Amino acid sequence: MERLTVFDKHTGEALGELTVADAAAVAAATRRARDAFPAWSATPAHRRATILRAASESLTAHADELARLIARESGKALKYASAEVARAAETFGFAADEARRIHGETVPMDASAAGEGRLGFWLRMPIGVVAAITPFNFPLNLVAHKVAPALAAGNAVVLKPAERTPLTAVRLAALLAECGLPQGALELVHGDGPTTGEALCSDPVPAMVSFTGSPAVGRRILAIAGLKRVTLELGNNSATIVEPDADIAKAVPRCVMSAFANAGQVCLSLQRLYVHERIAEAFTERFLATTSALTVGNPLDPGCDVGPMISVAAAERAEAWVDEALARGARRLGGGRREGALFWPTVLTDVQPAMKVMCQEVFAPVVSIVRYARFEDALDQAADSEYGLQAGIYTRDLDKALLAARRLDVGGVMINDTSIFRADHMPYGGNRGSGLGREGVRFAVEEMTSLRMVVIAPS
Ligand code: NAD
């Protein structure tokens, strides 16, 4: 059987080996999940909630171990890996809360002449087996965002974690089993997209595919999933606008973090930064000073801000995109150095909308600063994207903030913050090229359940 080796992204050391699931192994896993579904979906909500609460507490109890594992298999700086574990614990906590309040509504049947004398109500039913496919950049919390609401709703799950960072999910599954999750309610399959991912998406058992990852793969999944519900959490080339009335002392460190945390490999990473010309010089100066103070290197070093990217190839791709921008007239204000998978936080200016670093998802520690004179122009430029996940605007002018909230066709507008803000219970997801459907525990539960109408006629 084919084996998958998982490496430490900084040292290259082998961290573990897993068996790759081919189509037959995927089919066996979906059957086990299907067999587990009736008992799990019939488990009373309070018991499901108790297991999810225990999982939340277990994640907290194992926080250091999990953070180190995330840092090693993904290259994420330890401080961000620790923050991810805390968020995942909270995500499971929200799921425990949510499990207890999944409910339907009555329908005033006599509002229609056809319904006179009848009593009607709808129930929110688990959808069945959910196929969950997750990316490398949040190996725990993005898994939690699928597994926790699916289990809260009474679904069984077959999870295919990213093949470069699957060990955290393996550990999570073991902790869930210790917390009392019955066998089969969560099945894991390992392997790459074309082999294991496609087998899972095209398998007839799952009623739904819940995918987080790149836009190209999202489109492929839509094409092969057949008659299943599909939710897609895809990429973005996030914009944030900084108006002249912004508090620069607050905005700059937040913008720097938003551009470079996790080496820019966050779907909400700040990529296009529109700064009003009146403050552009002061803002840029501070931005560069804060950026040059970042520590790049070993993710396990507690002082590390930026660890390696997921692979040397990913860093080389980022370097090539920066070179393309420079060749077409952009100026580099800082960064640009690459050593293997390490890519130093890079700041560009004099960019054009058609450059890859602007119009595509850069997914690397690269940010472009664009000056503007008129607020409306900044809004138009921020809106000029095929993506629509989240955007940010710094201003104390309520009219401008609300205009941005209405005008930008995105899933979330963060006022006095950057695109990167996310709390795990808020509705979260993208429009247009950024995907279909919403996560955030309550909203994922809605996606992962179907409505069943019950009408009682007089006997
Ligand atoms: P990716 O699309 O390469 O892989 C994601 C997952 O899909 C992996 O598990 C992979 O094995 C699987 N996969 C790949 N090809 C497949 C196929 N043909 N069929 C089925 N599954 C397949 O993405 P990545 O490089 O791991 O992650 C980066 C991307 O994820 C970025 O575009 C980023 O914006 C996006 N992302 C989005 C969100 C969000 O919430 N919107 C969050 C994190 C990451």
Short mmCIF file of C-alpha atoms and ligand atoms in Angstrom, two decimals:
data_model
loop_
_atom_site.label_atom_id
_atom_site.label_comp_id
_atom_site.label_asym_id
_atom_site.label_seq_id
_atom_site.Cartn_x
_atom_site.Cartn_y
_atom_site.Cartn_z
CA MET A 1 0.00 0.00 0.00
CA GLU A 2 1.20 3.47 -0.79
CA ARG A 3 2.54 5.46 2.16
CA LEU A 4 2.46 9.18 2.82
CA THR A 5 5.34 10.72 4.78
CA VAL A 6 4.75 13.97 6.65
CA PHE A 7 7.72 16.27 7.15
CA ASP A 8 8.73 19.02 9.57
CA LYS A 9 8.58 22.06 7.28
CA HIS A 10 11.57 23.73 8.91
CA THR A 11 14.01 20.86 9.50
CA GLY A 12 12.81 18.43 6.83
CA GLU A 13 12.68 15.66 9.45
CA ALA A 14 10.06 12.94 8.87
CA LEU A 15 7.32 13.31 11.50
CA GLY A 16 5.08 10.40 10.61
CA GLU A 17 3.81 8.05 7.96
CA LEU A 18 0.25 7.27 6.98
CA THR A 19 -1.36 4.87 4.54
CA VAL A 20 -2.82 6.46 1.42
CA ALA A 21 -6.49 5.66 0.89
CA ASP A 22 -7.27 4.58 -2.67
CA ALA A 23 -10.83 4.49 -4.04
CA ALA A 24 -11.57 1.14 -2.34
CA ALA A 25 -10.33 2.38 1.04
CA VAL A 26 -12.36 5.59 0.65
CA ALA A 27 -15.47 3.53 -0.16
CA ALA A 28 -14.86 1.39 2.92
CA ALA A 29 -14.56 4.54 5.08
CA THR A 30 -17.76 6.10 3.73
CA ARG A 31 -19.59 2.80 4.38
CA ARG A 32 -18.35 2.73 7.98
CA ALA A 33 -19.56 6.30 8.41
CA ARG A 34 -22.93 5.44 6.83
CA ASP A 35 -23.27 2.50 9.23
CA ALA A 36 -22.45 4.71 12.23
CA PHE A 37 -24.88 7.44 11.19
CA PRO A 38 -28.20 5.99 12.46
CA ALA A 39 -26.97 5.53 16.04
CA TRP A 40 -25.08 8.82 16.15
CA SER A 41 -27.95 10.85 14.71
CA ALA A 42 -30.28 9.21 17.26
CA THR A 43 -27.94 10.10 20.15
CA PRO A 44 -29.73 12.74 22.23
CA ALA A 45 -28.50 16.29 21.71
CA HIS A 46 -27.34 16.65 25.30
CA ARG A 47 -25.04 13.62 24.90
CA ARG A 48 -23.61 14.92 21.66
CA ALA A 49 -23.08 18.26 23.39
CA THR A 50 -21.28 16.56 26.29
CA ILE A 51 -18.85 14.83 23.93
CA LEU A 52 -18.17 18.08 22.06
CA ARG A 53 -17.64 19.96 25.33
CA ALA A 54 -15.20 17.27 26.47
CA ALA A 55 -13.39 17.62 23.13
CA SER A 56 -13.09 21.36 23.67
CA GLU A 57 -11.59 20.78 27.12
CA SER A 58 -9.28 18.08 25.80
CA LEU A 59 -7.90 20.42 23.14
CA THR A 60 -7.13 22.95 25.86
CA ALA A 61 -5.49 20.29 28.01
CA HIS A 62 -3.30 19.21 25.08
CA ALA A 63 -2.66 22.74 23.81
CA ASP A 64 1.14 22.69 23.98
CA GLU A 65 1.49 19.32 22.29
CA LEU A 66 -0.94 20.29 19.53
CA ALA A 67 0.65 23.69 18.96
CA ARG A 68 4.07 22.11 18.50
CA LEU A 69 2.65 19.56 16.09
CA ILE A 70 0.93 22.29 14.04
CA ALA A 71 4.13 24.38 14.04
CA ARG A 72 6.20 21.42 12.88
CA GLU A 73 3.97 19.99 10.20
CA SER A 74 2.79 23.34 8.78
CA GLY A 75 5.74 25.66 9.50
CA LYS A 76 3.44 28.08 11.36
CA ALA A 77 5.11 30.17 14.09
CA LEU A 78 4.43 28.65 17.49
CA LYS A 79 2.55 31.71 18.82
CA TYR A 80 0.09 31.47 15.94
CA ALA A 81 -0.12 27.70 16.32
CA SER A 82 -1.05 28.18 20.00
CA ALA A 83 -3.68 30.73 19.00
CA GLU A 84 -5.07 28.20 16.53
CA VAL A 85 -5.44 25.55 19.24
CA ALA A 86 -7.28 28.02 21.49
CA ARG A 87 -9.61 28.88 18.63
CA ALA A 88 -10.27 25.22 17.84
CA ALA A 89 -11.16 24.60 21.49
CA GLU A 90 -13.60 27.47 21.24
CA THR A 91 -15.02 26.13 17.96
CA PHE A 92 -15.79 22.80 19.65
CA GLY A 93 -17.30 24.73 22.59
CA PHE A 94 -19.59 26.63 20.21
CA ALA A 95 -20.56 23.30 18.62
CA ALA A 96 -21.45 21.91 22.05
CA ASP A 97 -23.73 24.92 22.59
CA GLU A 98 -25.20 24.64 19.12
CA ALA A 99 -25.98 20.92 19.44
CA ARG A 100 -28.58 21.79 22.09
CA ARG A 101 -30.47 24.34 20.04
CA ILE A 102 -30.97 22.77 16.63
CA HIS A 103 -34.70 23.10 16.10
CA GLY A 104 -37.44 23.80 13.62
CA GLU A 105 -40.48 26.07 13.62
CA THR A 106 -44.19 25.81 13.31
CA VAL A 107 -45.79 26.97 10.08
CA PRO A 108 -49.15 28.81 10.19
CA MET A 109 -50.81 26.28 7.89
CA ASP A 110 -54.13 28.11 7.74
CA ALA A 111 -52.44 31.06 6.03
CA SER A 112 -53.33 29.07 2.92
CA ALA A 113 -56.83 27.79 2.25
CA ALA A 114 -55.17 24.47 1.42
CA GLY A 115 -53.80 24.25 4.95
CA GLU A 116 -56.99 24.94 6.89
CA GLY A 117 -57.36 22.62 9.85
CA ARG A 118 -53.81 21.27 9.60
CA LEU A 119 -50.88 21.60 11.99
CA GLY A 120 -47.50 22.04 10.33
CA PHE A 121 -43.94 22.25 11.55
CA TRP A 122 -40.50 21.63 10.18
CA LEU A 123 -37.66 19.71 11.72
CA ARG A 124 -33.97 20.30 11.07
CA MET A 125 -32.53 16.88 10.25
CA PRO A 126 -28.89 15.79 9.91
CA ILE A 127 -27.96 15.46 6.27
CA GLY A 128 -26.15 12.10 6.61
CA VAL A 129 -22.48 11.56 5.86
CA VAL A 130 -20.46 14.73 5.31
CA ALA A 131 -17.28 14.51 3.23
CA ALA A 132 -14.89 17.12 4.63
CA ILE A 133 -11.76 18.23 2.78
CA THR A 134 -9.39 20.70 4.41
CA PRO A 135 -6.30 22.77 3.47
CA PHE A 136 -2.83 22.87 5.03
CA ASN A 137 -2.84 26.33 6.52
CA PHE A 138 -5.01 25.72 9.63
CA PRO A 139 -4.60 21.99 10.22
CA LEU A 140 -6.71 22.06 13.38
CA ASN A 141 -9.21 24.90 13.35
CA LEU A 142 -10.38 24.45 9.77
CA VAL A 143 -10.86 20.75 10.50
CA ALA A 144 -12.78 21.78 13.64
CA HIS A 145 -15.00 24.06 11.54
CA LYS A 146 -16.24 21.03 9.62
CA VAL A 147 -16.07 18.18 12.13
CA ALA A 148 -17.56 19.99 15.14
CA PRO A 149 -20.76 21.35 13.51
CA ALA A 150 -21.25 18.13 11.53
CA LEU A 151 -21.15 16.08 14.73
CA ALA A 152 -23.28 18.62 16.61
CA ALA A 153 -25.97 18.15 13.97
CA GLY A 154 -25.82 14.35 14.24
CA ASN A 155 -23.96 13.72 11.00
CA ALA A 156 -21.15 11.25 10.44
CA VAL A 157 -18.01 12.66 8.83
CA VAL A 158 -15.34 11.34 6.50
CA LEU A 159 -12.45 13.77 6.67
CA LYS A 160 -9.58 14.07 4.23
CA PRO A 161 -7.10 16.47 5.80
CA ALA A 162 -4.44 18.16 3.68
CA GLU A 163 -1.79 15.62 2.78
CA ARG A 164 1.03 17.90 3.96
CA THR A 165 -0.48 18.49 7.42
CA PRO A 166 -2.63 15.47 8.37
CA LEU A 167 -1.04 14.55 11.71
CA THR A 168 -2.91 17.19 13.72
CA ALA A 169 -6.22 15.80 12.43
CA VAL A 170 -5.11 12.28 13.35
CA ARG A 171 -4.42 13.48 16.89
CA LEU A 172 -7.77 15.30 17.04
CA ALA A 173 -9.59 12.11 16.00
CA ALA A 174 -7.83 10.18 18.78
CA LEU A 175 -8.82 12.83 21.35
CA LEU A 176 -12.43 12.75 20.13
CA ALA A 177 -12.49 8.96 20.54
CA GLU A 178 -11.19 9.39 24.11
CA CYS A 179 -14.04 11.84 24.71
CA GLY A 180 -16.59 9.19 23.78
CA LEU A 181 -17.22 9.75 20.08
CA PRO A 182 -18.46 6.39 18.76
CA GLN A 183 -16.48 4.52 16.14
CA GLY A 184 -17.39 5.40 12.58
CA ALA A 185 -18.85 8.83 13.41
CA LEU A 186 -15.54 10.32 12.27
CA GLU A 187 -13.49 8.48 9.66
CA LEU A 188 -10.19 9.78 8.31
CA VAL A 189 -8.79 9.10 4.86
CA HIS A 190 -5.34 10.26 3.75
CA GLY A 191 -3.80 11.08 0.44
CA ASP A 192 -3.58 13.73 -2.24
CA GLY A 193 -6.45 15.40 -4.07
CA PRO A 194 -6.49 13.48 -7.34
CA THR A 195 -6.31 10.07 -5.61
CA THR A 196 -8.14 10.32 -2.32
CA GLY A 197 -9.98 13.64 -2.53
CA GLU A 198 -11.67 12.89 -5.85
CA ALA A 199 -12.62 9.38 -4.73
CA LEU A 200 -14.30 10.92 -1.68
CA CYS A 201 -16.14 13.64 -3.61
CA SER A 202 -17.48 11.24 -6.22
CA ASP A 203 -18.37 8.47 -3.74
CA PRO A 204 -22.16 7.93 -3.68
CA VAL A 205 -22.48 7.76 0.13
CA PRO A 206 -21.79 11.34 1.30
CA ALA A 207 -24.77 13.68 1.07
CA MET A 208 -22.52 16.71 1.18
CA VAL A 209 -18.99 17.86 0.41
CA SER A 210 -17.67 20.58 2.69
CA PHE A 211 -14.47 21.90 1.13
CA THR A 212 -11.94 24.53 2.14
CA GLY A 213 -9.05 25.16 -0.22
CA SER A 214 -8.05 26.74 -3.48
CA PRO A 215 -10.51 28.06 -6.08
CA ALA A 216 -9.31 25.70 -8.85
CA VAL A 217 -9.92 22.65 -6.68
CA GLY A 218 -13.28 24.05 -5.58
CA ARG A 219 -14.39 24.22 -9.21
CA ARG A 220 -13.17 20.69 -9.84
CA ILE A 221 -15.13 19.42 -6.83
CA LEU A 222 -18.32 21.09 -8.07
CA ALA A 223 -17.83 19.30 -11.39
CA ILE A 224 -17.39 15.81 -9.90
CA ALA A 225 -19.54 15.82 -6.75
CA GLY A 226 -22.78 15.00 -8.54
CA LEU A 227 -26.05 15.45 -6.70
CA LYS A 228 -24.64 16.47 -3.33
CA ARG A 229 -24.80 19.64 -1.33
CA VAL A 230 -21.46 21.42 -1.75
CA THR A 231 -20.01 24.23 0.31
CA LEU A 232 -16.78 25.85 -0.81
CA GLU A 233 -14.55 28.10 1.29
CA LEU A 234 -12.03 29.38 -1.25
CA GLY A 235 -9.36 32.03 -1.61
CA ASN A 236 -9.23 35.81 -1.72
CA ASN A 237 -6.89 38.69 -2.56
CA SER A 238 -8.04 40.69 0.45
CA ALA A 239 -8.14 44.46 0.47
CA THR A 240 -8.08 46.94 3.34
CA ILE A 241 -8.57 50.71 3.01
CA VAL A 242 -6.93 53.15 5.42
CA GLU A 243 -8.57 56.56 5.54
CA PRO A 244 -6.67 59.65 6.76
CA ASP A 245 -8.65 59.81 10.01
CA ALA A 246 -7.44 56.34 11.04
CA ASP A 247 -5.37 55.83 14.15
CA ILE A 248 -2.11 54.86 12.44
CA ALA A 249 -0.47 53.70 15.65
CA LYS A 250 -3.18 51.05 15.94
CA ALA A 251 -3.65 50.31 12.25
CA VAL A 252 -0.01 49.71 11.28
CA PRO A 253 0.85 46.79 13.59
CA ARG A 254 -2.47 45.18 12.80
CA CYS A 255 -1.91 45.55 9.04
CA VAL A 256 1.61 44.11 9.36
CA MET A 257 0.30 41.10 11.29
CA SER A 258 -2.54 40.67 8.77
CA ALA A 259 -0.11 40.59 5.85
CA PHE A 260 2.56 38.32 7.30
CA ALA A 261 1.10 36.00 9.96
CA ASN A 262 1.46 32.37 8.93
CA ALA A 263 3.82 33.60 6.19
CA GLY A 264 0.83 35.15 4.42
CA GLN A 265 -0.79 31.74 3.99
CA VAL A 266 -4.19 32.75 5.34
CA CYS A 267 -7.24 33.00 3.11
CA LEU A 268 -7.90 36.42 4.71
CA SER A 269 -4.29 37.68 4.49
CA LEU A 270 -4.00 41.35 3.73
CA GLN A 271 -2.72 41.55 0.18
CA ARG A 272 -3.93 44.90 -1.23
CA LEU A 273 -3.52 47.85 1.12
CA TYR A 274 -5.08 51.13 -0.05
CA VAL A 275 -3.74 54.08 1.96
CA HIS A 276 -4.92 57.67 1.58
CA GLU A 277 -2.18 59.88 0.11
CA ARG A 278 -2.31 62.31 3.05
CA ILE A 279 -1.03 59.66 5.45
CA ALA A 280 0.69 57.35 2.98
CA GLU A 281 4.24 58.45 3.73
CA ALA A 282 3.94 58.25 7.51
CA PHE A 283 1.98 55.01 7.28
CA THR A 284 4.47 53.36 4.93
CA GLU A 285 7.45 54.43 7.02
CA ARG A 286 5.96 52.87 10.15
CA PHE A 287 4.82 49.83 8.22
CA LEU A 288 8.34 49.16 6.94
CA ALA A 289 9.89 49.70 10.38
CA THR A 290 7.43 47.27 11.99
CA THR A 291 7.97 44.75 9.19
CA SER A 292 11.74 44.83 9.40
CA ALA A 293 11.49 44.05 13.13
CA LEU A 294 9.77 40.70 12.42
CA THR A 295 11.72 37.54 13.20
CA VAL A 296 11.86 35.07 10.33
CA GLY A 297 13.05 31.51 10.88
CA ASN A 298 12.41 28.51 13.10
CA PRO A 299 8.67 28.30 13.90
CA LEU A 300 9.38 26.59 17.23
CA ASP A 301 11.36 29.60 18.42
CA PRO A 302 8.91 31.44 20.73
CA GLY A 303 10.04 34.77 19.22
CA CYS A 304 9.38 33.69 15.65
CA ASP A 305 6.89 35.77 13.64
CA VAL A 306 7.26 34.21 10.21
CA GLY A 307 8.17 30.55 9.68
CA PRO A 308 8.78 28.73 6.42
CA MET A 309 6.12 28.54 3.76
CA ILE A 310 4.55 25.14 3.21
CA SER A 311 7.15 24.17 0.58
CA VAL A 312 10.15 25.47 -1.33
CA ALA A 313 7.97 25.42 -4.46
CA ALA A 314 5.42 27.73 -2.79
CA ALA A 315 8.18 30.20 -1.84
CA GLU A 316 9.65 30.03 -5.35
CA ARG A 317 6.21 30.77 -6.81
CA ALA A 318 5.87 33.81 -4.55
CA GLU A 319 9.34 34.99 -5.56
CA ALA A 320 8.44 34.61 -9.25
CA TRP A 321 5.28 36.69 -8.78
CA VAL A 322 7.25 39.44 -7.05
CA ASP A 323 9.82 39.35 -9.87
CA GLU A 324 7.02 39.65 -12.41
CA ALA A 325 5.68 42.73 -10.62
CA LEU A 326 9.16 44.28 -10.41
CA ALA A 327 9.77 43.63 -14.12
CA ARG A 328 6.51 45.46 -14.89
CA GLY A 329 7.40 48.57 -12.90
CA ALA A 330 6.57 47.81 -9.25
CA ARG A 331 9.04 48.91 -6.55
CA ARG A 332 10.08 46.72 -3.64
CA LEU A 333 10.23 48.65 -0.37
CA GLY A 334 11.40 45.74 1.78
CA GLY A 335 11.88 41.99 1.95
CA GLY A 336 12.16 39.76 -1.10
CA ARG A 337 14.86 37.49 0.29
CA ARG A 338 14.29 33.75 -0.01
CA GLU A 339 16.16 30.85 1.55
CA GLY A 340 14.55 27.53 0.74
CA ALA A 341 10.97 27.75 1.98
CA LEU A 342 11.67 30.90 4.04
CA PHE A 343 10.42 34.04 2.30
CA TRP A 344 11.02 37.37 3.99
CA PRO A 345 8.02 39.70 4.42
CA THR A 346 7.88 41.70 1.23
CA VAL A 347 6.32 45.12 0.64
CA LEU A 348 5.64 46.41 -2.87
CA THR A 349 4.38 49.70 -4.23
CA ASP A 350 3.78 51.26 -7.67
CA VAL A 351 1.85 48.10 -8.54
CA GLN A 352 -0.76 47.75 -11.28
CA PRO A 353 -4.12 45.96 -10.96
CA ALA A 354 -3.18 43.42 -13.66
CA MET A 355 -0.06 42.19 -11.84
CA LYS A 356 -0.42 38.71 -10.31
CA VAL A 357 0.43 40.05 -6.84
CA MET A 358 -2.69 42.21 -7.13
CA CYS A 359 -5.29 40.31 -9.13
CA GLN A 360 -4.62 36.74 -7.99
CA GLU A 361 -4.36 35.24 -4.52
CA VAL A 362 -0.70 35.63 -3.56
CA PHE A 363 -0.90 33.34 -0.47
CA ALA A 364 2.59 34.38 0.63
CA PRO A 365 4.11 37.14 2.83
CA VAL A 366 3.72 39.78 0.12
CA VAL A 367 1.65 42.96 0.45
CA SER A 368 1.20 45.87 -1.96
CA ILE A 369 0.62 49.43 -0.77
CA VAL A 370 -1.42 51.61 -3.13
CA ARG A 371 -1.95 55.35 -2.57
CA TYR A 372 -5.28 56.95 -3.36
CA ALA A 373 -6.75 60.44 -3.28
CA ARG A 374 -10.53 59.87 -3.38
CA PHE A 375 -12.33 57.44 -1.09
CA GLU A 376 -14.67 56.34 -3.89
CA ASP A 377 -11.67 55.36 -6.03
CA ALA A 378 -10.25 53.28 -3.20
CA LEU A 379 -13.61 51.54 -2.82
CA ASP A 380 -13.77 50.84 -6.55
CA GLN A 381 -10.26 49.40 -6.55
CA ALA A 382 -10.92 47.28 -3.47
CA ALA A 383 -14.10 45.98 -5.12
CA ASP A 384 -12.30 45.20 -8.37
CA SER A 385 -11.68 41.51 -7.69
CA GLU A 386 -13.13 38.21 -8.79
CA TYR A 387 -12.99 37.21 -5.12
CA GLY A 388 -15.30 38.23 -2.29
CA LEU A 389 -14.33 36.83 1.10
CA GLN A 390 -13.68 39.73 3.48
CA ALA A 391 -12.40 43.30 3.37
CA GLY A 392 -11.34 45.91 5.93
CA ILE A 393 -11.64 49.67 6.29
CA TYR A 394 -10.11 51.98 8.85
CA THR A 395 -12.16 55.14 9.29
CA ARG A 396 -14.03 57.03 11.98
CA ASP A 397 -16.48 58.34 9.38
CA LEU A 398 -19.64 56.29 9.80
CA ASP A 399 -20.98 57.22 6.37
CA LYS A 400 -17.85 55.93 4.66
CA ALA A 401 -17.80 52.78 6.78
CA LEU A 402 -21.40 52.01 5.94
CA LEU A 403 -20.89 52.82 2.27
CA ALA A 404 -18.06 50.27 2.22
CA ALA A 405 -20.22 47.73 4.03
CA ARG A 406 -22.93 48.12 1.39
CA ARG A 407 -20.75 48.47 -1.71
CA LEU A 408 -18.18 45.67 -1.26
CA ASP A 409 -19.58 42.35 -2.49
CA VAL A 410 -17.85 40.21 0.13
CA GLY A 411 -18.90 37.89 2.95
CA GLY A 412 -17.68 40.24 5.68
CA VAL A 413 -16.61 43.88 6.06
CA MET A 414 -14.41 44.64 9.05
CA ILE A 415 -14.58 48.26 10.15
CA ASN A 416 -11.52 49.63 11.94
CA ASP A 417 -9.77 46.36 11.30
CA THR A 418 -8.30 44.50 8.35
CA SER A 419 -9.76 41.69 6.27
CA ILE A 420 -8.22 39.14 8.62
CA PHE A 421 -10.60 39.39 11.57
CA ARG A 422 -12.59 36.27 12.28
CA ALA A 423 -14.33 35.00 15.39
CA ASP A 424 -15.36 31.38 15.09
CA HIS A 425 -19.08 31.80 15.70
CA MET A 426 -19.75 34.55 13.18
CA PRO A 427 -21.08 33.71 9.70
CA TYR A 428 -18.06 33.32 7.54
CA GLY A 429 -17.61 32.62 3.87
CA GLY A 430 -17.20 34.20 0.49
CA ASN A 431 -19.17 35.47 -2.46
CA ARG A 432 -18.40 34.93 -6.16
CA GLY A 433 -14.88 33.44 -6.65
CA SER A 434 -14.47 32.95 -2.90
CA GLY A 435 -17.03 30.23 -2.62
CA LEU A 436 -20.47 28.96 -1.73
CA GLY A 437 -22.13 28.70 1.65
CA ARG A 438 -21.15 29.81 5.11
CA GLU A 439 -19.26 28.40 8.09
CA GLY A 440 -19.14 29.62 11.68
CA VAL A 441 -20.66 26.90 13.80
CA ARG A 442 -24.34 27.83 13.72
CA PHE A 443 -24.18 28.56 9.99
CA ALA A 444 -22.29 25.37 9.20
CA VAL A 445 -24.99 23.46 11.09
CA GLU A 446 -27.56 25.07 8.82
CA GLU A 447 -25.59 23.98 5.74
CA MET A 448 -25.18 20.46 7.14
CA THR A 449 -28.85 19.85 7.91
CA SER A 450 -31.96 19.62 5.78
CA LEU A 451 -35.46 20.72 6.59
CA ARG A 452 -38.19 18.12 6.94
CA MET A 453 -41.75 19.38 6.83
CA VAL A 454 -44.38 17.54 8.86
CA VAL A 455 -48.09 18.29 8.30
CA ILE A 456 -50.80 16.74 10.43
CA ALA A 457 -54.28 16.61 8.93
CA PRO A 458 -57.32 15.85 11.10
CA SER A 459 -57.82 12.07 11.18
P1 NAD B 1 -5.70 22.97 -2.09
O1 NAD B 1 -6.94 23.33 -2.83
O2 NAD B 1 -4.48 22.63 -2.85
O3 NAD B 1 -5.98 21.71 -1.15
C1 NAD B 1 -7.02 21.72 -0.21
C2 NAD B 1 -7.50 20.29 0.00
O4 NAD B 1 -8.10 19.82 -1.21
C3 NAD B 1 -6.38 19.30 0.33
O5 NAD B 1 -6.84 18.38 1.29
C4 NAD B 1 -6.14 18.63 -1.00
O6 NAD B 1 -5.59 17.33 -0.91
C5 NAD B 1 -7.54 18.57 -1.57
N1 NAD B 1 -7.60 18.44 -3.02
C6 NAD B 1 -6.72 18.87 -3.95
N2 NAD B 1 -7.14 18.54 -5.19
C7 NAD B 1 -8.33 17.89 -5.04
C8 NAD B 1 -9.25 17.31 -5.95
N3 NAD B 1 -9.04 17.32 -7.27
N4 NAD B 1 -10.37 16.74 -5.46
C9 NAD B 1 -10.62 16.72 -4.12
N5 NAD B 1 -9.76 17.25 -3.21
C10 NAD B 1 -8.63 17.83 -3.66
O7 NAD B 1 -5.44 24.16 -1.06
P2 NAD B 1 -4.24 24.38 -0.05
O8 NAD B 1 -3.02 24.72 -0.81
O9 NAD B 1 -4.18 23.25 0.93
O10 NAD B 1 -4.79 25.64 0.76
C11 NAD B 1 -4.68 26.94 0.28
C12 NAD B 1 -5.96 27.46 -0.31
O11 NAD B 1 -7.02 27.29 0.61
C13 NAD B 1 -5.90 28.94 -0.60
O12 NAD B 1 -6.51 29.21 -1.82
C14 NAD B 1 -6.69 29.55 0.54
O13 NAD B 1 -7.24 30.80 0.29
C15 NAD B 1 -7.73 28.52 0.74
N6 NAD B 1 -8.32 28.65 2.06
C16 NAD B 1 -9.58 29.16 2.19
C17 NAD B 1 -10.12 29.34 3.45
C18 NAD B 1 -11.50 29.90 3.64
O14 NAD B 1 -12.04 29.72 4.72
N7 NAD B 1 -12.10 30.54 2.65
C19 NAD B 1 -9.39 29.00 4.56
C20 NAD B 1 -8.11 28.49 4.40
C21 NAD B 1 -7.60 28.31 3.14
#
